[in-house]
């Protein structure tokens, strides 16, 4: 064949093939796995594949929930032969009936879609969902009476929590619960289990014989329980620090649909909105015969009589939150964090747009005349000031050194040009730092930030996010935000150390050079949600860290809440390392309407013992002995009933501190309380007397600042070994 003829033939063949391609119907291809051949499917199959009425996650959820419900039946059917409580019998029967019906629904839903009821679950997977272990079921089977009731309720509450977690996990998956019938089932399951948990908590709480349980509610007339303490006086908030037409700050409820009405008290409180100008009492500081109580609204100055009884001298209105205070000589230092704060202490707020009028940082007041305090200095900071720590009361140059802890958002550069948000690779960011501030005592108007050390950076690579990166530690552990700030840094200057409670970590610092704090050790805890504060013992050989689980606005001392969550963690300090020893948590169950979690406290200076008083918000206050780091015990307490028995209203003790023989406690909603320790099997009258007469080893003889610990001493002839 000639070349011309061959080219002609090939052209014809190509044209024919092209014609066939053009005229053929388009194909639908479903690719296989890598390396596997694709297959052709028709349009009907393609539509079926893309049908989003339900997903694999929906199927797996129900396949897992069926055995989850079946175990609830196993637990409930143990009750008739083992409990003497009609309430427990009624609860068990209700659970049995409702979960039997729900199992029928779940199996029917799966069968209607040709899906199997079976699903393989590992032991760990089951644990994650709150299911009881075989050993726990055996223990429950072998118990009776009150022992059965308590274990049954704890296991069933955990079981219900597991179901709620499964619902939350399902809703996090794209396209899940799209089917309306399934969506309704899931929503009802979530609400029913949440409400049932609250009912079971009431039953579990009623099993306790602690006098603090189920105290009647009231603002100023709630029931009280007290042990080994005497309440000396209760002072209401001063005029100007409460609204006489509305004595407590109740949040306005966001609009919710009908499905949300069944939500728990906790959920409703979480969705509440609060006024811009808050009157909440906060922290305290003491100097000589003065007590200064901070507030989101400003601060109040009290004089202390010879017996320590407070008398109001003056009130300063200067809102901005949270108003934590310290005193150095004639100067008062105050933390301001909220975006509503103004340089001029105005009440109108500062708006949402960048403005030179906004103030977030450290305020400095001259209180040499406590009846006429004057603002004499400010230090603007990028993240405001949540708390601060007086490191050095007076350097050789006449400066106060302060560590500032800002925990809020980073300010706009248009407002403060030195502020940079978290930009990957940009070490100018205001995150992952603390501020070192100098306050010239004789010229506080020239106060300034002198350094912002990146104390959380990786010590080898220099990467700023060098500590906890955020998230949880695995199944059944707390989720914690990344460590890019400290809530509290408690300094112990005479020992050149500090303890930082820093979001996801506890940190031990060397502050020999106060301008350049260096990390000595870092710890984390699977049960800690937010490392909040730190308190050393008197010789700085131990430190007590607190976990502010729920942020202070949630009920976290219910009968079924874990005793190692929202608790204290006690560490010994050995060779510059933090060695975990034990947990301590106020053990009296609190109600759903009581915000309760570990908060601020101080050492009670008794020779040869480690004693601490601590606030628990609406859990009251407790005095604990942690002389044996492995076995802390409660030796005294005070508690009131909730502010309301219908809704969660934020209140309770912000701080409880020992000062010159008395315990002073700021109540967020109510005012200021004063207590004295009384002799008991735990403390003698002589020991209490020695604590009263203790005095600082260095510095002013009458001084107490939060986040600053000065070792106390006693006259030698008063100390017995």
Coordinates of C-alpha atoms in Angstrom, one line a residue, residues 287-288 290 326-332 365-368 393-395 398 400 441-442 700 703 705:
X287 CA -1.8 46.3 104.5
X288 CA -1.5 47.4 108.1
X290 CA -6.5 48.3 105.7
X326 CA -2.3 44.4 95.6
X327 CA -0.8 47.0 97.9
X328 CA 2.8 48.3 98.1
X329 CA 3.5 51.1 100.6
X330 CA 1.0 53.8 99.6
X331 CA 0.2 52.4 96.1
X332 CA -2.7 50.2 95.1
X365 CA -3.8 54.4 92.7
X366 CA -2.3 56.5 95.5
X367 CA -4.2 55.4 98.7
X368 CA -2.1 57.3 101.2
X393 CA 8.2 45.6 96.6
X394 CA 11.2 48.0 96.1
X395 CA 14.3 47.4 94.1
X398 CA 13.1 52.3 93.9
X400 CA 8.1 47.8 92.1
X441 CA 7.3 54.2 93.6
X442 CA 8.0 57.9 93.6
X700 CA 6.4 45.1 106.3
X703 CA 0.9 42.8 104.7
X705 CA -1.1 40.3 98.7

